[in-house]
Amino acid sequence: MNDTVLNVLIADDEVFIREGLKYIIDWDSLGFEICGEAQDGMDALEKMEALRPNLVLLDIQMPLLSGIQLIQAAREKGFEGEFIILSGYSDFRYAQAAIEYGVSCYLTKPIDEALLTQAVVSAKEKILDRLRTKSSYYRYLKKAKNAVLADLLRNPEPDPNIHYEEFGFTFPVYQLILYENLEPAASQYGFADLFAAVCGSGEHLELLTLEDQELLLLKGHSTLTRFQTFLSRCQGRIQKGSPLDAVFLACGRPVHRLQDLHPSYLECRRILERRFFCQTSLHVMVPGDLPTELSGEKFATSARAEKYARELADSVKSANRKRAADSLRELAAQVSLCRDSVPALKHFLADILLQVRNFVTQSYSQIPFQLCSNARLLEQIEGCSYLSEILEYFMEEFELMINAVSGNTDAGGTFENILDYINHNYAEPLRLETIAPLFGYNSSYLGKLFTQRAGQNFNSYLNEVRVRNAAAQLLETNLTIGAVASAAGYRSLDYFYQKFRQVYHCSPAEYRRNGGENADTP
């Protein structure tokens, strides 16, 4: 604390006095840094609010606001720093008024260097004592507040012996958020840090770890509104690898009474338990997303695992991707409504996949299957955060086995059919996720196959098809460039210009004007 550098603001309407106060004593050696200066009372008040100095040197007589008026206004605004008044008057009434507002020292001009140094040292001791007391107080208050909040969340009724308003629980509305970091090893900071940086923290946001679960308590209408705005900006466009891509949020309903925090906490816990069954793109769940009814019986039984394994193995051996995908969808629907724990379900699904491998490799023992080890398979499934990730892994494994069984690693003419489909439907909002099921593929596997077979990824290929057809339209029709872009499947004219220039190294207008001459061709 003794190494703390404190800030001082100098306020006087005479510039030569302000300059003199900067050099009359060695501020650095006393542990102070001059953060600003003001030429009148209003200027000083505004800079005090902006700079929050620890110490203010001010003249008693200044334009717009006198020194006493300035001190009064600052105290009413909650300013806790120290004041040293410099005055050309030795009138006791000024000194008495200054003392009433907690002024550290009242010095008359001309300023004596030794007296000013003594006054600054005295003010510094008061500032440091207050900072030490405040730091200790807030440390203990934070610890007590965390214990009070944890008690509110664990118990159905608030403790009648606790005065909750003393701990800042006086807001008209609260919202509880439990969050889970899906990639703790890869993340340098959590969602709480991100939200606090974007939306502010302070008394409107409480952070707590309860039963190894991190949570946020939002307090007040303005904080809840900022949170909803924050979510609406992020939903639907969370970038892969961004901090939000690595977290899952279980959001409770807004509540207006402290006794409602306990049921809200239980509800958020239930939401987190259901996170495994969401799509990987879903990062936020609210109580309305919970299923209304779950199955009462145990689902993950050995008999049921064998039933699904035999059904899926038959699909693999017959190279029937659609049937395999349909079976997995039916399995996912059943699993999503069961009450079994997530670890039990992961074990159940791993058992199914291991049995499928066994059934297939036994029937085709002469084929050298290029499959990973059983230990690697179990590790892969255990590391998945979502059910949908496990089912995608199933389809990738099935594809490897189907290709080995059929002796055809490129799935026959199916890929050529996919290219033909793109060439005839490029104007539509095509995505791998929508095309893959049409041809019995999983979108992740199709993306890998596309890169392997076409020598480029799906989006690059689609853009080339669109730009090539747009170029033909530019030469063969009188359509506006905007109409050509729309007909080629582009919803943004700027994006169309960008992609066209990447392929032809000129703008659409230049391409049309030159009749396609001197332009690169795809």
Short mmCIF file of C-alpha atoms in Angstrom, two decimals:
data_model
loop_
_atom_site.label_atom_id
_atom_site.label_comp_id
_atom_site.label_asym_id
_atom_site.label_seq_id
_atom_site.Cartn_x
_atom_site.Cartn_y
_atom_site.Cartn_z
CA MET A 1 0.00 0.00 0.00
CA ASN A 2 2.94 2.34 0.69
CA ASP A 3 3.98 1.96 -2.95
CA THR A 4 0.59 3.19 -4.14
CA VAL A 5 0.83 6.25 -6.41
CA LEU A 6 -1.90 8.76 -5.56
CA ASN A 7 -3.41 11.37 -7.88
CA VAL A 8 -3.67 15.08 -7.15
CA LEU A 9 -5.77 17.74 -8.93
CA ILE A 10 -4.76 21.42 -8.74
CA ALA A 11 -7.58 23.99 -9.01
CA ASP A 12 -6.90 27.75 -9.09
CA ASP A 13 -8.10 30.49 -11.40
CA GLU A 14 -4.60 32.00 -11.65
CA VAL A 15 -2.37 30.11 -14.06
CA PHE A 16 0.92 31.22 -12.47
CA ILE A 17 -0.22 29.81 -9.10
CA ARG A 18 -1.17 26.51 -10.72
CA GLU A 19 2.27 26.36 -12.34
CA GLY A 20 3.95 27.22 -9.06
CA LEU A 21 2.10 24.51 -7.16
CA LYS A 22 3.41 21.93 -9.62
CA TYR A 23 7.01 22.66 -8.65
CA ILE A 24 6.96 24.09 -5.12
CA ILE A 25 7.31 20.60 -3.65
CA ASP A 26 8.59 17.26 -4.98
CA TRP A 27 5.31 15.47 -5.68
CA ASP A 28 7.01 12.29 -6.93
CA SER A 29 8.98 11.77 -3.72
CA LEU A 30 5.77 12.20 -1.73
CA GLY A 31 4.05 9.50 -3.77
CA PHE A 32 1.75 11.75 -5.83
CA GLU A 33 1.19 12.29 -9.52
CA ILE A 34 -0.54 15.41 -10.87
CA CYS A 35 -3.47 14.09 -12.89
CA GLY A 36 -4.89 17.43 -14.03
CA GLU A 37 -5.61 21.07 -13.29
CA ALA A 38 -8.73 23.29 -13.33
CA GLN A 39 -9.24 27.00 -13.80
CA ASP A 40 -12.62 27.48 -12.07
CA GLY A 41 -15.01 25.71 -9.72
CA MET A 42 -17.19 24.04 -12.35
CA ASP A 43 -14.14 22.90 -14.29
CA ALA A 44 -12.73 21.42 -11.08
CA LEU A 45 -15.98 19.57 -10.26
CA GLU A 46 -16.17 18.02 -13.74
CA LYS A 47 -12.53 16.90 -13.61
CA MET A 48 -12.99 15.44 -10.14
CA GLU A 49 -15.82 13.28 -11.48
CA ALA A 50 -13.78 12.19 -14.49
CA LEU A 51 -10.34 11.73 -12.89
CA ARG A 52 -11.33 10.69 -9.32
CA PRO A 53 -8.22 12.25 -7.69
CA ASN A 54 -7.17 11.23 -4.19
CA LEU A 55 -6.23 14.78 -3.27
CA VAL A 56 -7.46 18.21 -4.47
CA LEU A 57 -5.59 21.49 -3.93
CA LEU A 58 -8.00 24.36 -4.50
CA ASP A 59 -8.31 28.08 -4.07
CA ILE A 60 -11.11 29.26 -1.77
CA GLN A 61 -12.14 31.98 -4.24
CA MET A 62 -12.77 30.78 -7.81
CA PRO A 63 -15.24 31.77 -10.57
CA LEU A 64 -18.54 29.88 -11.00
CA LEU A 65 -18.13 27.84 -7.80
CA SER A 66 -16.22 28.89 -4.72
CA GLY A 67 -13.96 26.42 -2.98
CA ILE A 68 -16.57 25.79 -0.25
CA GLN A 69 -19.36 25.32 -2.82
CA LEU A 70 -17.15 22.97 -4.80
CA ILE A 71 -16.37 20.84 -1.74
CA GLN A 72 -20.05 20.70 -0.78
CA ALA A 73 -21.10 19.61 -4.30
CA ALA A 74 -18.32 17.01 -4.46
CA ARG A 75 -19.25 15.49 -1.09
CA GLU A 76 -22.91 15.29 -2.15
CA LYS A 77 -21.77 13.34 -5.23
CA GLY A 78 -19.92 10.85 -3.02
CA PHE A 79 -16.34 12.12 -3.45
CA GLU A 80 -14.21 10.65 -0.65
CA GLY A 81 -10.82 12.21 -1.42
CA GLU A 82 -8.94 14.81 0.63
CA PHE A 83 -8.93 18.60 0.17
CA ILE A 84 -6.25 21.17 0.94
CA ILE A 85 -7.56 24.73 0.69
CA LEU A 86 -5.29 27.57 -0.37
CA SER A 87 -6.62 31.01 0.48
CA GLY A 88 -5.55 34.62 0.44
CA TYR A 89 -7.81 35.09 3.45
CA SER A 90 -7.20 34.08 7.05
CA ASP A 91 -10.88 34.57 7.95
CA PHE A 92 -11.90 31.99 10.56
CA ARG A 93 -15.32 31.58 8.94
CA TYR A 94 -13.75 30.07 5.82
CA ALA A 95 -11.67 27.68 7.87
CA GLN A 96 -14.69 26.68 9.97
CA ALA A 97 -16.78 25.94 6.85
CA ALA A 98 -13.93 23.94 5.36
CA ILE A 99 -13.57 21.84 8.52
CA GLU A 100 -17.27 20.96 8.40
CA TYR A 101 -16.70 19.26 5.04
CA GLY A 102 -13.65 17.31 6.20
CA VAL A 103 -10.93 19.46 4.62
CA SER A 104 -7.45 18.20 5.56
CA CYS A 105 -5.76 21.58 5.83
CA TYR A 106 -6.43 25.29 5.35
CA LEU A 107 -3.33 27.21 4.20
CA THR A 108 -3.05 30.92 3.53
CA LYS A 109 -1.12 32.44 0.66
CA PRO A 110 1.70 32.94 0.01
CA ILE A 111 2.22 29.20 0.40
CA ASP A 112 5.03 28.05 2.65
CA GLU A 113 6.83 25.03 1.15
CA ALA A 114 7.34 23.28 4.49
CA LEU A 115 3.72 23.78 5.57
CA LEU A 116 2.42 22.52 2.23
CA THR A 117 4.68 19.46 2.40
CA GLN A 118 3.46 18.73 5.92
CA ALA A 119 -0.16 19.13 4.81
CA VAL A 120 0.32 16.79 1.82
CA VAL A 121 2.00 14.13 3.99
CA SER A 122 -0.84 14.36 6.51
CA ALA A 123 -3.44 14.05 3.75
CA LYS A 124 -1.57 11.06 2.30
CA GLU A 125 -1.72 9.23 5.64
CA LYS A 126 -5.49 9.77 5.79
CA ILE A 127 -5.92 8.55 2.19
CA LEU A 128 -3.84 5.40 2.75
CA ASP A 129 -5.64 4.63 6.03
CA ARG A 130 -8.97 4.93 4.25
CA LEU A 131 -7.81 2.74 1.35
CA ARG A 132 -6.54 0.07 3.76
CA THR A 133 -9.78 0.14 5.73
CA LYS A 134 -11.89 0.10 2.59
CA SER A 135 -9.91 -2.77 1.07
CA SER A 136 -10.24 -4.85 4.24
CA TYR A 137 -13.92 -3.97 4.61
CA TYR A 138 -14.76 -4.93 1.04
CA ARG A 139 -12.78 -8.14 1.35
CA TYR A 140 -14.80 -9.23 4.36
CA LEU A 141 -18.03 -7.91 2.87
CA LYS A 142 -17.43 -9.88 -0.34
CA LYS A 143 -16.78 -13.06 1.63
CA ALA A 144 -19.91 -12.52 3.72
CA LYS A 145 -21.98 -11.63 0.65
CA ASN A 146 -20.90 -14.83 -1.10
CA ALA A 147 -21.95 -16.86 1.94
CA VAL A 148 -25.31 -15.06 2.08
CA LEU A 149 -25.93 -15.60 -1.64
CA ALA A 150 -24.97 -19.28 -1.42
CA ASP A 151 -27.42 -19.67 1.47
CA LEU A 152 -30.19 -18.02 -0.58
CA LEU A 153 -29.61 -20.42 -3.46
CA ARG A 154 -29.46 -23.55 -1.30
CA ASN A 155 -32.46 -22.92 0.94
CA PRO A 156 -36.16 -22.47 0.05
CA GLU A 157 -36.66 -19.50 2.41
CA PRO A 158 -34.42 -16.50 3.24
CA ASP A 159 -33.00 -16.35 6.77
CA PRO A 160 -35.18 -13.93 8.82
CA ASN A 161 -32.15 -13.00 10.94
CA ILE A 162 -30.18 -11.61 7.97
CA HIS A 163 -30.65 -8.02 6.79
CA TYR A 164 -30.22 -8.67 3.06
CA GLU A 165 -30.35 -4.98 2.16
CA GLU A 166 -27.01 -4.53 3.95
CA PHE A 167 -25.46 -6.85 1.35
CA GLY A 168 -26.90 -5.02 -1.64
CA PHE A 169 -29.92 -7.30 -2.23
CA THR A 170 -32.37 -4.44 -2.71
CA PHE A 171 -33.07 -4.71 -6.43
CA PRO A 172 -36.57 -5.19 -7.91
CA VAL A 173 -35.51 -8.05 -10.21
CA TYR A 174 -32.79 -10.73 -10.38
CA GLN A 175 -31.69 -13.31 -12.94
CA LEU A 176 -29.49 -16.31 -12.25
CA ILE A 177 -27.13 -17.72 -14.88
CA LEU A 178 -25.13 -20.91 -14.50
CA TYR A 179 -22.37 -21.35 -17.03
CA GLU A 180 -20.11 -24.19 -18.03
CA ASN A 181 -16.77 -23.82 -19.80
CA LEU A 182 -16.71 -26.58 -22.41
CA GLU A 183 -12.98 -26.16 -23.13
CA PRO A 184 -11.38 -25.11 -19.83
CA ALA A 185 -7.84 -25.94 -20.92
CA ALA A 186 -8.07 -23.79 -24.06
CA SER A 187 -9.77 -20.75 -22.54
CA GLN A 188 -7.80 -17.97 -20.87
CA TYR A 189 -10.87 -16.27 -19.43
CA GLY A 190 -14.42 -17.23 -18.67
CA PHE A 191 -17.82 -15.97 -19.68
CA ALA A 192 -18.10 -13.97 -16.46
CA ASP A 193 -15.00 -11.96 -17.41
CA LEU A 194 -16.33 -11.42 -20.92
CA PHE A 195 -19.78 -10.32 -19.73
CA ALA A 196 -18.33 -8.03 -17.05
CA ALA A 197 -16.06 -6.41 -19.65
CA VAL A 198 -18.93 -5.85 -22.10
CA CYS A 199 -21.80 -5.03 -19.74
CA GLY A 200 -20.06 -3.81 -16.60
CA SER A 201 -19.89 -5.40 -13.17
CA GLY A 202 -19.92 -3.53 -9.86
CA GLU A 203 -22.89 -3.91 -7.53
CA HIS A 204 -25.16 -5.09 -10.38
CA LEU A 205 -23.31 -8.37 -10.95
CA GLU A 206 -22.35 -11.10 -8.46
CA LEU A 207 -19.92 -13.92 -9.30
CA LEU A 208 -19.95 -17.12 -7.27
CA THR A 209 -18.79 -20.74 -7.36
CA LEU A 210 -21.28 -23.07 -5.72
CA GLU A 211 -20.91 -26.86 -5.64
CA ASP A 212 -18.12 -26.62 -8.26
CA GLN A 213 -20.49 -24.69 -10.54
CA GLU A 214 -19.75 -21.13 -11.67
CA LEU A 215 -22.70 -18.75 -11.69
CA LEU A 216 -23.67 -15.12 -12.18
CA LEU A 217 -26.43 -13.20 -10.44
CA LEU A 218 -27.65 -10.21 -12.46
CA LYS A 219 -29.35 -7.48 -10.44
CA GLY A 220 -31.66 -4.76 -11.70
CA HIS A 221 -33.64 -4.10 -14.87
CA SER A 222 -30.80 -2.32 -16.68
CA THR A 223 -28.38 -5.23 -16.19
CA LEU A 224 -30.97 -7.78 -17.35
CA THR A 225 -31.65 -5.63 -20.42
CA ARG A 226 -27.93 -5.41 -21.24
CA PHE A 227 -27.66 -9.18 -20.86
CA GLN A 228 -30.53 -9.80 -23.29
CA THR A 229 -28.97 -7.35 -25.76
CA PHE A 230 -25.64 -9.14 -25.37
CA LEU A 231 -27.25 -12.52 -26.11
CA SER A 232 -29.23 -11.26 -29.10
CA ARG A 233 -26.05 -9.92 -30.67
CA CYS A 234 -24.22 -13.20 -30.17
CA GLN A 235 -26.89 -15.75 -31.04
CA GLY A 236 -26.65 -17.11 -34.56
CA ARG A 237 -23.22 -15.70 -35.31
CA ILE A 238 -20.92 -17.15 -32.67
CA GLN A 239 -17.56 -17.64 -34.34
CA LYS A 240 -15.76 -20.94 -34.00
CA GLY A 241 -13.00 -20.61 -31.46
CA SER A 242 -14.44 -17.46 -29.85
CA PRO A 243 -14.92 -17.33 -26.04
CA LEU A 244 -18.68 -17.81 -26.42
CA ASP A 245 -18.15 -20.89 -28.56
CA ALA A 246 -16.58 -22.57 -25.52
CA VAL A 247 -19.34 -21.88 -22.98
CA PHE A 248 -22.88 -23.03 -22.31
CA LEU A 249 -25.31 -20.81 -20.39
CA ALA A 250 -28.27 -22.01 -18.33
CA CYS A 251 -30.45 -18.94 -17.81
CA GLY A 252 -33.08 -18.82 -15.09
CA ARG A 253 -36.28 -16.82 -15.30
CA PRO A 254 -36.18 -13.25 -13.95
CA VAL A 255 -37.44 -13.31 -10.35
CA HIS A 256 -38.66 -10.48 -8.13
CA ARG A 257 -38.29 -12.01 -4.66
CA LEU A 258 -35.25 -13.39 -2.88
CA GLN A 259 -37.13 -16.58 -1.95
CA ASP A 260 -37.52 -17.32 -5.67
CA LEU A 261 -33.75 -17.62 -6.16
CA HIS A 262 -33.70 -21.16 -4.74
CA PRO A 263 -36.20 -22.65 -7.27
CA SER A 264 -34.48 -20.66 -10.02
CA TYR A 265 -31.16 -22.24 -9.02
CA LEU A 266 -32.66 -25.75 -9.13
CA GLU A 267 -34.16 -24.99 -12.54
CA CYS A 268 -30.79 -23.82 -13.88
CA ARG A 269 -29.18 -27.00 -12.58
CA ARG A 270 -31.76 -29.06 -14.49
CA ILE A 271 -31.02 -27.05 -17.62
CA LEU A 272 -27.30 -27.78 -17.31
CA GLU A 273 -28.09 -31.47 -16.94
CA ARG A 274 -29.93 -31.29 -20.31
CA ARG A 275 -27.10 -29.45 -22.07
CA PHE A 276 -25.71 -32.76 -23.37
CA PHE A 277 -28.84 -33.25 -25.51
CA CYS A 278 -28.67 -29.88 -27.31
CA GLN A 279 -27.30 -29.21 -30.75
CA THR A 280 -23.64 -28.17 -30.69
CA SER A 281 -24.60 -24.74 -32.08
CA LEU A 282 -26.89 -24.04 -29.10
CA HIS A 283 -25.04 -22.19 -26.34
CA VAL A 284 -27.98 -20.86 -24.32
CA MET A 285 -30.96 -22.64 -22.74
CA VAL A 286 -33.89 -21.23 -20.77
CA PRO A 287 -36.52 -23.07 -18.70
CA GLY A 288 -38.91 -23.16 -21.66
CA ASP A 289 -36.41 -25.35 -23.54
CA LEU A 290 -36.72 -28.18 -21.01
CA PRO A 291 -38.80 -31.23 -22.10
CA THR A 292 -42.21 -31.30 -20.47
CA GLU A 293 -42.03 -35.03 -19.71
CA LEU A 294 -39.21 -37.55 -19.37
CA SER A 295 -39.34 -41.32 -19.49
CA GLY A 296 -39.49 -42.97 -16.08
CA GLU A 297 -37.70 -46.20 -16.94
CA LYS A 298 -33.98 -46.78 -17.36
CA PHE A 299 -33.08 -46.54 -21.03
CA ALA A 300 -29.40 -47.48 -21.20
CA THR A 301 -29.67 -51.25 -20.85
CA SER A 302 -27.43 -53.91 -22.40
CA ALA A 303 -30.40 -55.45 -24.23
CA ARG A 304 -31.27 -52.15 -25.85
CA ALA A 305 -27.63 -51.53 -26.77
CA GLU A 306 -27.48 -54.87 -28.59
CA LYS A 307 -30.77 -54.15 -30.41
CA TYR A 308 -29.48 -50.84 -31.79
CA ALA A 309 -26.05 -52.32 -32.55
CA ARG A 310 -27.51 -55.12 -34.70
CA GLU A 311 -29.82 -52.70 -36.52
CA LEU A 312 -26.99 -50.27 -37.27
CA ALA A 313 -24.60 -53.06 -38.26
CA ASP A 314 -27.14 -54.29 -40.83
CA SER A 315 -27.30 -50.76 -42.29
CA VAL A 316 -23.50 -50.59 -42.53
CA LYS A 317 -23.17 -54.00 -44.14
CA SER A 318 -25.80 -53.06 -46.74
CA ALA A 319 -24.17 -49.63 -47.28
CA ASN A 320 -27.51 -48.03 -46.50
CA ARG A 321 -26.50 -44.65 -45.16
CA LYS A 322 -30.07 -43.36 -45.02
CA ARG A 323 -31.20 -46.24 -42.87
CA ALA A 324 -28.23 -45.75 -40.54
CA ALA A 325 -28.99 -42.03 -40.26
CA ASP A 326 -32.68 -42.74 -39.58
CA SER A 327 -31.78 -45.22 -36.87
CA LEU A 328 -29.45 -42.73 -35.22
CA ARG A 329 -32.14 -40.04 -35.28
CA GLU A 330 -34.59 -42.43 -33.64
CA LEU A 331 -31.93 -43.35 -31.05
CA ALA A 332 -31.24 -39.65 -30.34
CA ALA A 333 -34.95 -38.95 -29.85
CA GLN A 334 -35.25 -41.77 -27.31
CA VAL A 335 -32.05 -40.84 -25.48
CA SER A 336 -33.12 -37.18 -25.24
CA LEU A 337 -36.21 -38.13 -23.23
CA CYS A 338 -34.58 -40.54 -20.78
CA ARG A 339 -33.52 -39.85 -17.19
CA ASP A 340 -30.21 -41.73 -17.33
CA SER A 341 -27.09 -39.80 -16.33
CA VAL A 342 -24.80 -38.44 -19.02
CA PRO A 343 -21.88 -40.73 -18.02
CA ALA A 344 -24.22 -43.75 -18.21
CA LEU A 345 -25.44 -42.67 -21.66
CA LYS A 346 -21.90 -42.18 -22.96
CA HIS A 347 -21.04 -45.69 -21.79
CA PHE A 348 -24.23 -46.99 -23.45
CA LEU A 349 -23.44 -45.30 -26.79
CA ALA A 350 -19.82 -46.46 -26.72
CA ASP A 351 -21.10 -50.00 -26.14
CA ILE A 352 -23.35 -49.71 -29.22
CA LEU A 353 -20.53 -48.53 -31.48
CA LEU A 354 -18.13 -51.19 -30.24
CA GLN A 355 -20.75 -53.87 -30.92
CA VAL A 356 -21.40 -52.47 -34.44
CA ARG A 357 -17.67 -52.71 -35.15
CA ASN A 358 -17.61 -56.26 -33.85
CA PHE A 359 -20.63 -57.40 -35.89
CA VAL A 360 -19.28 -55.87 -39.12
CA THR A 361 -15.67 -57.01 -38.78
CA GLN A 362 -16.79 -60.53 -37.91
CA SER A 363 -18.90 -60.73 -41.09
CA TYR A 364 -16.04 -59.35 -43.24
CA SER A 365 -13.04 -60.81 -41.50
CA GLN A 366 -11.06 -60.84 -44.77
CA ILE A 367 -11.17 -57.03 -45.05
CA PRO A 368 -8.38 -55.01 -43.34
CA PHE A 369 -10.51 -52.30 -41.68
CA GLN A 370 -8.60 -49.08 -40.97
CA LEU A 371 -10.30 -48.25 -37.67
CA CYS A 372 -8.90 -46.63 -34.57
CA SER A 373 -8.35 -48.68 -31.43
CA ASN A 374 -11.18 -49.36 -28.99
CA ALA A 375 -9.38 -47.28 -26.39
CA ARG A 376 -9.26 -44.31 -28.78
CA LEU A 377 -12.96 -44.75 -29.57
CA LEU A 378 -13.85 -44.67 -25.87
CA GLU A 379 -11.66 -41.59 -25.38
CA GLN A 380 -13.33 -39.84 -28.33
CA ILE A 381 -16.85 -40.44 -27.00
CA GLU A 382 -15.91 -39.50 -23.46
CA GLY A 383 -14.50 -36.17 -24.71
CA CYS A 384 -17.71 -35.15 -26.49
CA SER A 385 -19.75 -32.39 -24.84
CA TYR A 386 -22.96 -33.03 -26.82
CA LEU A 387 -24.98 -36.03 -27.94
CA SER A 388 -24.94 -34.69 -31.51
CA GLU A 389 -21.12 -34.80 -31.51
CA ILE A 390 -21.23 -38.49 -30.60
CA LEU A 391 -23.75 -39.23 -33.35
CA GLU A 392 -21.56 -37.40 -35.90
CA TYR A 393 -18.68 -39.60 -34.78
CA PHE A 394 -20.93 -42.64 -35.30
CA MET A 395 -21.56 -41.63 -38.93
CA GLU A 396 -17.86 -41.07 -39.59
CA GLU A 397 -17.12 -44.55 -38.28
CA PHE A 398 -19.98 -46.00 -40.32
CA GLU A 399 -18.64 -44.31 -43.46
CA LEU A 400 -15.22 -45.89 -42.97
CA MET A 401 -16.79 -49.32 -42.55
CA ILE A 402 -19.19 -48.90 -45.49
CA ASN A 403 -16.35 -47.87 -47.77
CA ALA A 404 -14.29 -50.87 -46.69
CA VAL A 405 -17.20 -53.28 -47.11
CA SER A 406 -18.24 -51.96 -50.50
CA GLY A 407 -14.64 -51.65 -51.72
CA ASN A 408 -15.42 -48.13 -52.98
CA THR A 409 -13.81 -45.30 -51.04
CA ASP A 410 -15.42 -42.51 -53.04
CA ALA A 411 -18.97 -43.78 -52.62
CA GLY A 412 -19.48 -44.50 -56.34
CA GLY A 413 -21.08 -41.76 -58.41
CA THR A 414 -22.73 -40.09 -55.41
CA PHE A 415 -20.18 -37.29 -55.29
CA GLU A 416 -20.71 -36.47 -58.95
CA ASN A 417 -24.45 -36.29 -58.22
CA ILE A 418 -23.74 -33.81 -55.45
CA LEU A 419 -21.74 -31.59 -57.82
CA ASP A 420 -24.52 -31.77 -60.36
CA TYR A 421 -27.05 -30.76 -57.70
CA ILE A 422 -24.94 -27.72 -56.75
CA ASN A 423 -24.52 -26.71 -60.41
CA HIS A 424 -28.30 -26.66 -60.88
CA ASN A 425 -29.31 -25.17 -57.52
CA TYR A 426 -26.54 -22.66 -56.85
CA ALA A 427 -29.04 -19.78 -56.52
CA GLU A 428 -30.55 -21.40 -53.44
CA PRO A 429 -29.11 -20.87 -49.92
CA LEU A 430 -27.08 -24.07 -50.07
CA ARG A 431 -25.28 -25.39 -47.01
CA LEU A 432 -23.48 -28.62 -46.26
CA GLU A 433 -25.93 -29.26 -43.43
CA THR A 434 -28.86 -29.28 -45.88
CA ILE A 435 -27.18 -31.08 -48.78
CA ALA A 436 -25.59 -33.92 -46.78
CA PRO A 437 -28.85 -35.61 -45.65
CA LEU A 438 -30.15 -35.62 -49.24
CA PHE A 439 -27.35 -38.00 -50.17
CA GLY A 440 -27.20 -39.97 -46.92
CA TYR A 441 -24.15 -38.19 -45.54
CA ASN A 442 -23.21 -36.58 -42.30
CA SER A 443 -22.29 -32.91 -42.95
CA SER A 444 -18.92 -33.19 -41.20
CA TYR A 445 -17.89 -36.19 -43.29
CA LEU A 446 -19.20 -34.62 -46.51
CA GLY A 447 -17.10 -31.52 -45.81
CA LYS A 448 -13.99 -33.67 -45.56
CA LEU A 449 -14.94 -35.69 -48.64
CA PHE A 450 -15.61 -32.48 -50.60
CA THR A 451 -12.17 -31.10 -49.86
CA GLN A 452 -10.56 -34.41 -50.74
CA ARG A 453 -12.42 -34.93 -54.04
CA ALA A 454 -12.86 -31.36 -55.30
CA GLY A 455 -9.52 -30.01 -54.10
CA GLN A 456 -11.24 -27.16 -52.28
CA ASN A 457 -13.83 -26.74 -49.56
CA PHE A 458 -17.55 -26.59 -50.19
CA ASN A 459 -17.91 -22.81 -49.82
CA SER A 460 -15.07 -22.10 -52.26
CA TYR A 461 -16.56 -24.44 -54.85
CA LEU A 462 -20.05 -22.95 -54.45
CA ASN A 463 -18.72 -19.41 -54.85
CA GLU A 464 -16.90 -20.36 -58.07
CA VAL A 465 -20.09 -21.87 -59.50
CA ARG A 466 -22.08 -18.78 -58.59
CA VAL A 467 -19.50 -16.34 -59.95
CA ARG A 468 -19.10 -18.32 -63.17
CA ASN A 469 -22.84 -18.25 -63.80
CA ALA A 470 -23.02 -14.57 -62.87
CA ALA A 471 -20.27 -13.81 -65.41
CA ALA A 472 -22.28 -15.54 -68.12
CA GLN A 473 -25.37 -13.52 -67.17
CA LEU A 474 -23.38 -10.29 -67.39
CA LEU A 475 -22.43 -11.04 -71.01
CA GLU A 476 -25.67 -12.67 -72.16
CA THR A 477 -28.33 -10.43 -70.56
CA ASN A 478 -29.10 -6.79 -69.83
CA LEU A 479 -29.92 -7.43 -66.20
CA THR A 480 -28.57 -4.98 -63.66
CA ILE A 481 -25.57 -6.09 -61.65
CA GLY A 482 -27.80 -6.29 -58.57
CA ALA A 483 -30.24 -8.58 -60.39
CA VAL A 484 -27.37 -10.74 -61.64
CA ALA A 485 -25.99 -11.05 -58.11
CA SER A 486 -29.41 -12.04 -56.75
CA ALA A 487 -29.94 -14.59 -59.53
CA ALA A 488 -26.57 -16.13 -58.67
CA GLY A 489 -27.56 -16.61 -55.04
CA TYR A 490 -25.95 -13.57 -53.41
CA ARG A 491 -28.03 -11.63 -50.89
CA SER A 492 -25.36 -8.95 -50.42
CA LEU A 493 -24.15 -6.89 -53.38
CA ASP A 494 -20.91 -5.99 -51.57
CA TYR A 495 -20.17 -9.66 -50.95
CA PHE A 496 -20.88 -10.44 -54.62
CA TYR A 497 -18.39 -7.77 -55.72
CA GLN A 498 -15.79 -9.19 -53.33
CA LYS A 499 -16.19 -12.78 -54.56
CA PHE A 500 -16.34 -11.76 -58.25
CA ARG A 501 -13.10 -9.81 -57.95
CA GLN A 502 -11.41 -12.77 -56.21
CA VAL A 503 -12.14 -14.96 -59.25
CA TYR A 504 -11.83 -12.53 -62.21
CA HIS A 505 -9.62 -9.82 -60.68
CA CYS A 506 -11.94 -7.10 -61.93
CA SER A 507 -15.33 -5.70 -61.01
CA PRO A 508 -18.56 -7.04 -62.60
CA ALA A 509 -18.99 -3.72 -64.44
CA GLU A 510 -15.47 -3.91 -65.90
CA TYR A 511 -16.04 -7.52 -66.90
CA ARG A 512 -19.24 -6.61 -68.77
CA ARG A 513 -17.69 -3.49 -70.35
CA ASN A 514 -14.72 -5.49 -71.67
CA GLY A 515 -16.85 -8.38 -72.87
CA GLY A 516 -15.00 -10.74 -70.56
CA GLU A 517 -11.65 -9.97 -72.21
CA ASN A 518 -8.49 -9.53 -70.14
CA ALA A 519 -10.12 -11.17 -67.13
CA ASP A 520 -8.88 -14.24 -65.35
CA THR A 521 -11.08 -17.27 -65.81
CA PRO A 522 -11.91 -19.85 -63.16
#
